[in-house]
């Protein structure tokens, strides 16, 4: 009698994605993304605004 589950997939116990190994021979890092630069500018502007608001709050009577 033939087996009933011959073509059944073997269950996987690990759920991690398989990533290709990183190349170590590259000397330069990848260029920064535009979204990272925009977020950095927004963060600096927000911190500057908070510093300005704190300065105004300490000077105001």
mmCIF file of C-alpha atoms in Angstrom:
data_model
loop_
_atom_site.group_PDB
_atom_site.id
_atom_site.type_symbol
_atom_site.label_atom_id
_atom_site.label_comp_id
_atom_site.label_asym_id
_atom_site.label_seq_id
_atom_site.Cartn_x
_atom_site.Cartn_y
_atom_site.Cartn_z
ATOM 1 C CA UNK A 1 0.000 0.000 0.000
ATOM 2 C CA UNK A 2 1.371 3.427 -0.945
ATOM 3 C CA UNK A 3 1.883 6.105 1.633
ATOM 4 C CA UNK A 4 -0.878 8.722 1.753
ATOM 5 C CA UNK A 5 1.291 11.713 2.665
ATOM 6 C CA UNK A 6 4.133 11.404 0.164
ATOM 7 C CA UNK A 7 3.775 14.948 -1.201
ATOM 8 C CA UNK A 8 3.079 16.633 2.100
ATOM 9 C CA UNK A 9 5.352 19.508 3.090
ATOM 10 C CA UNK A 10 7.633 19.098 6.061
ATOM 11 C CA UNK A 11 6.676 21.584 8.816
ATOM 12 C CA UNK A 12 9.206 24.307 9.529
ATOM 13 C CA UNK A 13 10.060 25.064 13.122
ATOM 14 C CA UNK A 14 11.813 28.357 12.499
ATOM 15 C CA UNK A 15 10.028 31.473 11.317
ATOM 16 C CA UNK A 16 13.047 33.660 10.557
ATOM 17 C CA UNK A 17 13.539 35.045 7.084
ATOM 18 C CA UNK A 18 16.503 33.762 5.152
ATOM 19 C CA UNK A 19 18.746 36.692 4.325
ATOM 20 C CA UNK A 20 21.769 36.483 2.090
ATOM 21 C CA UNK A 21 25.061 36.888 3.962
ATOM 22 C CA UNK A 22 26.443 40.400 4.081
ATOM 23 C CA UNK A 23 29.452 41.139 1.953
ATOM 24 C CA UNK A 24 32.453 42.194 4.003
ATOM 25 C CA UNK A 25 34.540 43.454 1.089
ATOM 26 C CA UNK A 26 32.571 46.678 0.679
ATOM 27 C CA UNK A 27 34.516 49.554 2.191
ATOM 28 C CA UNK A 28 31.893 52.307 1.885
ATOM 29 C CA UNK A 29 28.552 52.381 3.683
ATOM 30 C CA UNK A 30 25.353 52.723 1.663
ATOM 31 C CA UNK A 31 24.248 56.305 0.943
ATOM 32 C CA UNK A 32 21.739 57.849 3.370
ATOM 33 C CA UNK A 33 18.111 57.727 2.370
ATOM 34 C CA UNK A 34 16.113 60.886 1.773
ATOM 35 C CA UNK A 35 13.563 59.948 4.418
ATOM 36 C CA UNK A 36 16.321 59.690 7.032
ATOM 37 C CA UNK A 37 17.516 63.190 6.189
ATOM 38 C CA UNK A 38 13.987 64.601 6.407
ATOM 39 C CA UNK A 39 13.444 62.953 9.787
ATOM 40 C CA UNK A 40 16.740 64.329 11.079
ATOM 41 C CA UNK A 41 15.827 67.867 9.985
ATOM 42 C CA UNK A 42 12.393 67.570 11.608
ATOM 43 C CA UNK A 43 13.942 66.315 14.845
ATOM 44 C CA UNK A 44 16.391 69.227 14.966
ATOM 45 C CA UNK A 45 13.577 71.697 14.290
ATOM 46 C CA UNK A 46 11.432 70.146 17.019
ATOM 47 C CA UNK A 47 14.230 70.252 19.565
ATOM 48 C CA UNK A 48 14.981 73.866 18.636
ATOM 49 C CA UNK A 49 11.328 74.767 19.096
ATOM 50 C CA UNK A 50 11.228 73.109 22.479
ATOM 51 C CA UNK A 51 14.379 74.927 23.545
ATOM 52 C CA UNK A 52 12.923 78.243 22.380
ATOM 53 C CA UNK A 53 9.643 77.562 24.228
ATOM 54 C CA UNK A 54 11.571 76.698 27.395
ATOM 55 C CA UNK A 55 13.589 79.910 27.103
ATOM 56 C CA UNK A 56 10.448 81.998 26.650
ATOM 57 C CA UNK A 57 8.767 80.242 29.579
ATOM 58 C CA UNK A 58 11.681 80.987 31.906
ATOM 59 C CA UNK A 59 11.886 84.670 30.893
ATOM 60 C CA UNK A 60 8.142 85.387 30.962
ATOM 61 C CA UNK A 61 6.793 86.575 34.344
#
